[in-house]
Amino acid sequence: MGAQTVEAVVARHKGAPVGLERIIVPDPGPGEARVRVRACGVCHTDLHYREGAINDDYPFLLGHEAAGTVESVGEGVTGLAPGDYVVLAWRAPCGTCRACRRGMAWYCFDSRNAAQPMTLEDGTPLAPALGIGAFTPLTLVAAGQCVPVDPAARPEAAGLIGCGVMAGFGAAVNTGRVTRGETVAVIGCGGVGNAAIAGAAIAGARKIIAVDVDERKLTWARHFGATDTVDARSADPVQAVRDLTDGFGADVIIEAVGRPETYRQAFDARDLAGRLVLVGVPDPTMTVELPLAEVFGRGGHLSSSWYGDCLPSRDFPILIDLYRRGRLDLDAFVTETVGISDVEEAFARMRRGDVLRSVVVL
């Protein structure tokens, strides 16, 4: 087919508004796949790239939370064919590193990405967000990043599994290991937090407490399965969680904000031997101070959740099946659909908390 030229959303400079630029997407090489993107969610991570909070490898090709159709595959690719409907994963375990050999592939130290760069028309290499770059009609990825799913799932919803929904759902189910009858509190009820609420509900938690400072997000949380809500503007969240759990604290606390203040609240709101899962992404400059005696005395687990500790090839089809059976309402995460030229405005709405997800439809 040859290299193709398409329009894409590119961040050229730190903090500058993104723009549409012509880029060149090469034919897939060995182990690669070229994908026709059908929909891509606007995620906070894309904004972090634009702001220089990830690294400074500008220019960035933004977009990573995507679903589409495989257009072509490179030499040596098996288990994937043109026409397959896929969700793109930003981690593709290698299968051979020390983490993969231990059976902990979600910690893979050699996750696969496309070897060839996509470029601007002048040949400048682009750094694709999370190794994907999907605010464009066509992208190049490692074949292992393509996870085939049921084509009956609408792409606007299916693509969200590729990042935010999987991160939150997995934080509850995979990392937090929520089980039937447990109590759960989720601090921060954006897209990731509400996915954690949905995961906890599906896992059988008997009480799910949503904590936020935005009443709109607490309303969304009730839809996804929260049994109780706490407006942290008017109530102490630690005391509120304790009051709602017979004075004990929650069995599992999921911190989906990524700030020292909310992490300390999560630490203090745990029951004895409770589990705390950090899935909110902190700024690299942030630190937290905890009383070591309480870390020792309370026991339990303090952990972080990378991508929901998921195996995309296992977990993406499971979540799509839950969606198709009406148990996981992915459609409710889609606040609006927008065009490829509307990403900068979508960033502004995301910052104001007006949306769970804006989704670019291509």
PDB file of C-alpha atoms in Angstrom, residues 13 18 33 38 97-98 106 116 141 146 150 155 176 196 199 213 218 224 227 244 263 280 323 332 354:
ATOM      1  CA  HIS A  13       5.688  22.882  22.217  1.00  0.00           C
ATOM      2  CA  VAL A  18      -2.414  21.504  19.913  1.00  0.00           C
ATOM      3  CA  ALA A  33       0.161  -3.261  12.391  1.00  0.00           C
ATOM      4  CA  ARG A  38     -12.604   4.841  14.503  1.00  0.00           C
ATOM      5  CA  CYS A  97      11.442 -10.465  30.494  1.00  0.00           C
ATOM      6  CA  ARG A  98      11.821 -11.304  34.186  1.00  0.00           C
ATOM      7  CA  TRP A 106       1.460  -6.354  33.681  1.00  0.00           C
ATOM      8  CA  GLN A 116       9.272   2.650  12.824  1.00  0.00           C
ATOM      9  CA  VAL A 141       1.563   0.223  16.460  1.00  0.00           C
ATOM     10  CA  CYS A 146      -3.993  -4.682  19.004  1.00  0.00           C
ATOM     11  CA  ASP A 150     -16.453  -8.196  19.694  1.00  0.00           C
ATOM     12  CA  PRO A 155     -16.035   2.158  19.026  1.00  0.00           C
ATOM     13  CA  GLY A 176      -7.512  -4.137  45.115  1.00  0.00           C
ATOM     14  CA  ALA A 196     -13.300   1.653  39.862  1.00  0.00           C
ATOM     15  CA  GLY A 199     -15.619  -2.673  39.001  1.00  0.00           C
ATOM     16  CA  VAL A 213     -15.732  17.813  45.583  1.00  0.00           C
ATOM     17  CA  LEU A 218     -21.022  12.220  42.636  1.00  0.00           C
ATOM     18  CA  PHE A 224     -22.046   3.414  38.227  1.00  0.00           C
ATOM     19  CA  THR A 227     -24.239   3.253  47.451  1.00  0.00           C
ATOM     20  CA  LEU A 244     -20.534   4.815  56.856  1.00  0.00           C
ATOM     21  CA  TYR A 263      -3.559   9.840  49.569  1.00  0.00           C
ATOM     22  CA  GLY A 280      -4.359   8.532  40.376  1.00  0.00           C
ATOM     23  CA  TYR A 323     -20.653  -4.235  28.288  1.00  0.00           C
ATOM     24  CA  ALA A 332     -22.355   6.331  30.209  1.00  0.00           C
ATOM     25  CA  ASP A 354     -17.586  19.147  32.625  1.00  0.00           C
TER      26      ASP A 354
END
